[in-house]
mmCIF file of C-alpha atoms in Angstrom:
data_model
loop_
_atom_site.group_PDB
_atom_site.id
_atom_site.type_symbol
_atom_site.label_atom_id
_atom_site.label_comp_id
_atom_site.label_asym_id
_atom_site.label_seq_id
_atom_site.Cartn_x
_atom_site.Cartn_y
_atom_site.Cartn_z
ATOM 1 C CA UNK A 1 -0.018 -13.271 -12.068
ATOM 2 C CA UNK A 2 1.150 -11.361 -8.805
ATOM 3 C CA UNK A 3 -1.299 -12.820 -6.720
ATOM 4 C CA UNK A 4 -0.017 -16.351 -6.622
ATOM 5 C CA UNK A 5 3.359 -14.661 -6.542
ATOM 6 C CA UNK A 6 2.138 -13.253 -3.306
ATOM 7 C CA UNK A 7 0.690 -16.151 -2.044
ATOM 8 C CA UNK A 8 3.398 -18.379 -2.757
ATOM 9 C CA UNK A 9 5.987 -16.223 -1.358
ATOM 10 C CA UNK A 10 3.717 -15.609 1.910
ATOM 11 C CA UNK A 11 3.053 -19.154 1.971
ATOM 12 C CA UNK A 12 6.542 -20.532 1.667
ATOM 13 C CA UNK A 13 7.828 -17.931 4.634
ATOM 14 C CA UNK A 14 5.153 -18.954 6.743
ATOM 15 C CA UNK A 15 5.847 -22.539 6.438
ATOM 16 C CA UNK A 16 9.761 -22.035 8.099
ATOM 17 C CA UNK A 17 10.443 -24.878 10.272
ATOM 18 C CA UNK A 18 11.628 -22.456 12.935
ATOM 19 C CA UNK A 19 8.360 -21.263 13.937
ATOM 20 C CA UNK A 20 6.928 -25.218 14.549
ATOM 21 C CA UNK A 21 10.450 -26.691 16.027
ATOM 22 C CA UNK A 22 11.888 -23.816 18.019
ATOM 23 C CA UNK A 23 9.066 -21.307 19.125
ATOM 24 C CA UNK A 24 6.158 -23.894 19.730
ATOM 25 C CA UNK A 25 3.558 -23.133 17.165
ATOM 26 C CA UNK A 26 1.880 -26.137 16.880
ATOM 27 C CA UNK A 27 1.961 -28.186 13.319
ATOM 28 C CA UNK A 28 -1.958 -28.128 13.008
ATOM 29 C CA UNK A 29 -4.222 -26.379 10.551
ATOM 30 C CA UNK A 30 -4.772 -23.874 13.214
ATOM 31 C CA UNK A 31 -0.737 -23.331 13.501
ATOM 32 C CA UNK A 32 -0.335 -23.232 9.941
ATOM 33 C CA UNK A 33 -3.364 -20.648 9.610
ATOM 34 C CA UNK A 34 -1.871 -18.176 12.486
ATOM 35 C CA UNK A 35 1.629 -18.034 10.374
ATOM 36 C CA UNK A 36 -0.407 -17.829 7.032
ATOM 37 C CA UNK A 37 -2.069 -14.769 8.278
ATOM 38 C CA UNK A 38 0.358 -12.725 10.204
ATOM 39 C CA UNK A 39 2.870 -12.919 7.020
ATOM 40 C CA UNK A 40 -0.484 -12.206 5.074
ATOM 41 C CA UNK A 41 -0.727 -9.197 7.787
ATOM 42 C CA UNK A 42 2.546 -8.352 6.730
ATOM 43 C CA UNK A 43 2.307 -7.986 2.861
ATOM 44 C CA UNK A 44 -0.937 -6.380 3.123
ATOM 45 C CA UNK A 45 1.010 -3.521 5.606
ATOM 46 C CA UNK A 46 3.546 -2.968 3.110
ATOM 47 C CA UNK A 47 1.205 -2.989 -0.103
ATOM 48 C CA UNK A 48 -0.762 -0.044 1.645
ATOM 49 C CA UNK A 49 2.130 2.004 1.832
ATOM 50 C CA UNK A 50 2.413 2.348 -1.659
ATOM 51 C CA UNK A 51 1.791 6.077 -2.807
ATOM 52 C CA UNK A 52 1.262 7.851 -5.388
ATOM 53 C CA UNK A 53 0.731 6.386 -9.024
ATOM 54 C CA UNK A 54 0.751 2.920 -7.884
ATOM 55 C CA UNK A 55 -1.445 3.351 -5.317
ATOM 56 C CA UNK A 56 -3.928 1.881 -7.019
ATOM 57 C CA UNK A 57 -2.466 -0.971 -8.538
ATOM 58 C CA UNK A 58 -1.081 -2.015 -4.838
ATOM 59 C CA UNK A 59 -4.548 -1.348 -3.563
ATOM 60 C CA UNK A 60 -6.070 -3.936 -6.887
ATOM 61 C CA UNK A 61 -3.328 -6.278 -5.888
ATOM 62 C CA UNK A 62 -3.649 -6.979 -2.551
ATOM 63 C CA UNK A 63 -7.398 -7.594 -3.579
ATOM 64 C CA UNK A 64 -6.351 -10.055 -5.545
ATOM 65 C CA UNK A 65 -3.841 -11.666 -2.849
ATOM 66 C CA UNK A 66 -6.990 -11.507 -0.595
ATOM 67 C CA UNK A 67 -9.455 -13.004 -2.858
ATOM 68 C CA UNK A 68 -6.750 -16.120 -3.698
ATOM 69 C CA UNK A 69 -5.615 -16.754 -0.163
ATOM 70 C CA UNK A 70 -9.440 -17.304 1.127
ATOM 71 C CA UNK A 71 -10.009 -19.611 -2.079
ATOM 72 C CA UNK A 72 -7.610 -21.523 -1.173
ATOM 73 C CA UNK A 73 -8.980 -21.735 2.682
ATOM 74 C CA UNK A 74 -12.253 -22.494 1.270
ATOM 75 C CA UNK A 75 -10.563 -25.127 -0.384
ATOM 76 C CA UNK A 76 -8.528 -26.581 1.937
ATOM 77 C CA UNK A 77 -11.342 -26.654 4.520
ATOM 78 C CA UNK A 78 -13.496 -29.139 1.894
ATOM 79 C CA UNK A 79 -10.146 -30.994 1.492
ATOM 80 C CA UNK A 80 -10.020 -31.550 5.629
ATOM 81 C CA UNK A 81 -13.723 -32.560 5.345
ATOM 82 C CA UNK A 82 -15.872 -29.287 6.361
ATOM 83 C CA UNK A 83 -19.302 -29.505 4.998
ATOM 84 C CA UNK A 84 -20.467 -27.508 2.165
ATOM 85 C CA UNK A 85 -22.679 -25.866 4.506
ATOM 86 C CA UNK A 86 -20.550 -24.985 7.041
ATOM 87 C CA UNK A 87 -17.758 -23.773 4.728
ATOM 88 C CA UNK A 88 -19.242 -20.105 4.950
ATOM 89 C CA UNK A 89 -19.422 -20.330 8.419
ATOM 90 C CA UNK A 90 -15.435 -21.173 9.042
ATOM 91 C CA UNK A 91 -14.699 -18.675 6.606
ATOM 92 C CA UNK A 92 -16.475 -15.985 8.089
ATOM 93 C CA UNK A 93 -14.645 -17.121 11.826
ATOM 94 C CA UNK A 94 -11.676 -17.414 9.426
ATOM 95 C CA UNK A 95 -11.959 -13.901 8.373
ATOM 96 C CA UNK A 96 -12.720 -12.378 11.711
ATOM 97 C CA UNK A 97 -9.876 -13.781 13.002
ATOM 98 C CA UNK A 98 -7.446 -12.132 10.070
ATOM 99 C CA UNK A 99 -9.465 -8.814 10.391
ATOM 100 C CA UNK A 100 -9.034 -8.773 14.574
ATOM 101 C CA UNK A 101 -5.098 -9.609 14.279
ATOM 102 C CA UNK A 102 -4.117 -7.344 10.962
ATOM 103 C CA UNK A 103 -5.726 -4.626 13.488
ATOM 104 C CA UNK A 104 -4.218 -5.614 16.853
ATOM 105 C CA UNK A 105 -0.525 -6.629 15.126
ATOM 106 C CA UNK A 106 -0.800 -3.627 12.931
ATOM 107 C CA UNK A 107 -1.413 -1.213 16.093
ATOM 108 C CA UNK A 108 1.485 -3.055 17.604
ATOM 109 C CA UNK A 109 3.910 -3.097 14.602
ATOM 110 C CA UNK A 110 3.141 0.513 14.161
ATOM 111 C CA UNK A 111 4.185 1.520 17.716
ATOM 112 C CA UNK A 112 7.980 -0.397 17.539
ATOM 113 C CA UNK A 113 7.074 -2.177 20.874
ATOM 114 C CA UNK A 114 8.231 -6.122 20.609
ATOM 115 C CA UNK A 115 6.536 -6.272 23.989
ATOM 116 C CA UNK A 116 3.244 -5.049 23.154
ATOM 117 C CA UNK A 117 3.311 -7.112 19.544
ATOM 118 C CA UNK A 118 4.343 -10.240 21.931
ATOM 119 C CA UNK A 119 1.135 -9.236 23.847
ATOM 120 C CA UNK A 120 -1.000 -8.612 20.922
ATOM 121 C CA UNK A 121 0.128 -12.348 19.460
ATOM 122 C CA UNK A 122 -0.844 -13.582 22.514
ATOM 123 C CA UNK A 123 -4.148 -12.184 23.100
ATOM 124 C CA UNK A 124 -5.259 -12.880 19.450
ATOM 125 C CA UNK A 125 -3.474 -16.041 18.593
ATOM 126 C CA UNK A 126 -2.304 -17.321 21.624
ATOM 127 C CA UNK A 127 -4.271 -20.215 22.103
ATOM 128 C CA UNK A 128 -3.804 -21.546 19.101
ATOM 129 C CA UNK A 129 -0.574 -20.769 18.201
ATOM 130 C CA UNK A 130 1.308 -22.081 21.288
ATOM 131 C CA UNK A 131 -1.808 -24.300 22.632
ATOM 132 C CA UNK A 132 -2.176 -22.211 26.194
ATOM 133 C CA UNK A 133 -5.400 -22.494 28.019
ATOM 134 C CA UNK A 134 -4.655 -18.936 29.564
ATOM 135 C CA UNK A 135 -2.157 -15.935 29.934
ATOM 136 C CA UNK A 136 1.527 -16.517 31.402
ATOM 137 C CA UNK A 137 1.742 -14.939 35.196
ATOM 138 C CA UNK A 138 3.820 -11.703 35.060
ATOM 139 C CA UNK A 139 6.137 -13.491 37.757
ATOM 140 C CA UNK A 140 7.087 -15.811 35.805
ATOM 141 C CA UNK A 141 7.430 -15.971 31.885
ATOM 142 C CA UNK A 142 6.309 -19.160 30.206
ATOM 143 C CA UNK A 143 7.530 -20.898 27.409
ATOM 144 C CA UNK A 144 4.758 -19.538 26.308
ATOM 145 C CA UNK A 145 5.949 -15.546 26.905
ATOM 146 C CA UNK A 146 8.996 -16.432 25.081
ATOM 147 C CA UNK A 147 7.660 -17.881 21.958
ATOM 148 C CA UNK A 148 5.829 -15.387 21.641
ATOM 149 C CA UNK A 149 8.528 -12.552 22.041
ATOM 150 C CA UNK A 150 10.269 -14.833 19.811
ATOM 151 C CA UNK A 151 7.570 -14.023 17.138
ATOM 152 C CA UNK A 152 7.204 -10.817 17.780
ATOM 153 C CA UNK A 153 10.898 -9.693 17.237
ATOM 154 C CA UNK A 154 10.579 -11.609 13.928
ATOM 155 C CA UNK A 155 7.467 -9.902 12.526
ATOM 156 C CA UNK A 156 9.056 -6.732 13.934
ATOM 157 C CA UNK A 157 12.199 -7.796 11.381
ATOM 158 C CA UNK A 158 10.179 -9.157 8.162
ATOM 159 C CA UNK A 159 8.131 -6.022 8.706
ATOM 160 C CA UNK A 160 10.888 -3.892 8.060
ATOM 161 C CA UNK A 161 12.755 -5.949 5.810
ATOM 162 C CA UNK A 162 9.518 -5.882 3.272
ATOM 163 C CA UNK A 163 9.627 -1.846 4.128
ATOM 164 C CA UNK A 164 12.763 -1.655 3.108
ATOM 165 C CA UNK A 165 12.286 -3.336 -0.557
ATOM 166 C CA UNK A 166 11.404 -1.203 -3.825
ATOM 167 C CA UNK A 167 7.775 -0.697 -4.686
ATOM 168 C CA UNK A 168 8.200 -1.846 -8.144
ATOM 169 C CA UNK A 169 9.832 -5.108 -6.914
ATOM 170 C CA UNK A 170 7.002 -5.831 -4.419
ATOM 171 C CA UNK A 171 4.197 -5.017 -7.009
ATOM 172 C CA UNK A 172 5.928 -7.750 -9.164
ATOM 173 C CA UNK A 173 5.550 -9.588 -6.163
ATOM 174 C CA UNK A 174 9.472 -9.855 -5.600
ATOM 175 C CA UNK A 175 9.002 -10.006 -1.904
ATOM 176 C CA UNK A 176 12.473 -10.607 0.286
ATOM 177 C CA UNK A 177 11.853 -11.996 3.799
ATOM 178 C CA UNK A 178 14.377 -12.409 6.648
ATOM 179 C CA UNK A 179 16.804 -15.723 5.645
ATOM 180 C CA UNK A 180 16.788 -16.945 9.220
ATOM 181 C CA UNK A 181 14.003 -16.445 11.153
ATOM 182 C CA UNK A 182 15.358 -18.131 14.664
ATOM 183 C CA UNK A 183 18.587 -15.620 13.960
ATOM 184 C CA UNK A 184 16.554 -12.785 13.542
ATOM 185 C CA UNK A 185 14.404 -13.332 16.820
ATOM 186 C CA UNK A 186 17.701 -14.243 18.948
#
């Protein structure tokens, strides 16, 4: 089924060492989470841009990517001990969180600025992704600011590169990411 597919290939990219030994996202469920989601921000960019007669098979299959990659957060928070009642609850912040970055990275991807994406990553995922209490000074650019631009050029490349692939090969969830993420982001 394409879903798992999907989720696999998502999955897989967003567990590149690169991103947890060069550009400082920490190796913690929350880490782990941001990358999960802004790959998952990725796919579900390039499945909307599917026209035409397959519109609405992309549109059916990025339902079913959605439905099987917060099943699998449900299930991983029981796995790290989260209460059956409070499951709902982290999914919900879990959600929120995916909802509030596809927005903020899409508006970013959308206008080709790395600098504003780099901006966007760190208002939204910041302080989880590279464990900042606050904001880098303008003066002078933290490790923080660099990771972050670091990420940004990256999406910026898998974006296109999953733009760039055949419809048909991305509905049979054939999806080609960037080989080397640290070369891509140099």
């Amino acid at each position: 089924m394409t879903s798992y597919a999907f989720y696999r290939s998502v999955t897989d990219q967003s567990r590149q060492s690169v991103f947890f030994e060069a550009w400082g996202v920490p190796d913690t469920i929350g880490g782990r989470f941001d990358m999960l989601i802004a790959h998952a921000i990725l796919l579900f960019r390039r499945l909307k841009k599917i026209e035409g007669a397959r519109a609405e098979e992309a549109a059916v299959r990025s339902q079913a990517f959605s439905d099987l990659m917060f099943k699998d957060l449900d299930r991983a928070l029981r796995e790290t001990g989260v209460s059956d009642r409070n499951v709902p609850k982290r999914l919900k912040t879990l959600a929120t969180a995916y909802l509030g970055r596809g927005q903020a990275f899409g508006e970013a991807l959308d206008s080709g600025d790395e600098k504003a994406l780099a901006e966007a990553i760190e208002r939204n995922a910041g302080g989880i992704v590279f464990g900042a209490d606050k904001a880098p000074s303008a003066d002078e650019p933290s490790s923080y600011t660099v990771n972050a631009l670091a990420l940004a050029r990256y999406l910026q490349a898998a974006d296109k590169t999953l733009a760039d692939q055949d419809d048909d090969a991305v509905l049979d969830g054939e999806l080609v990411w960037p080989m080397n993420p640290h070369h891509v982001a140099a």
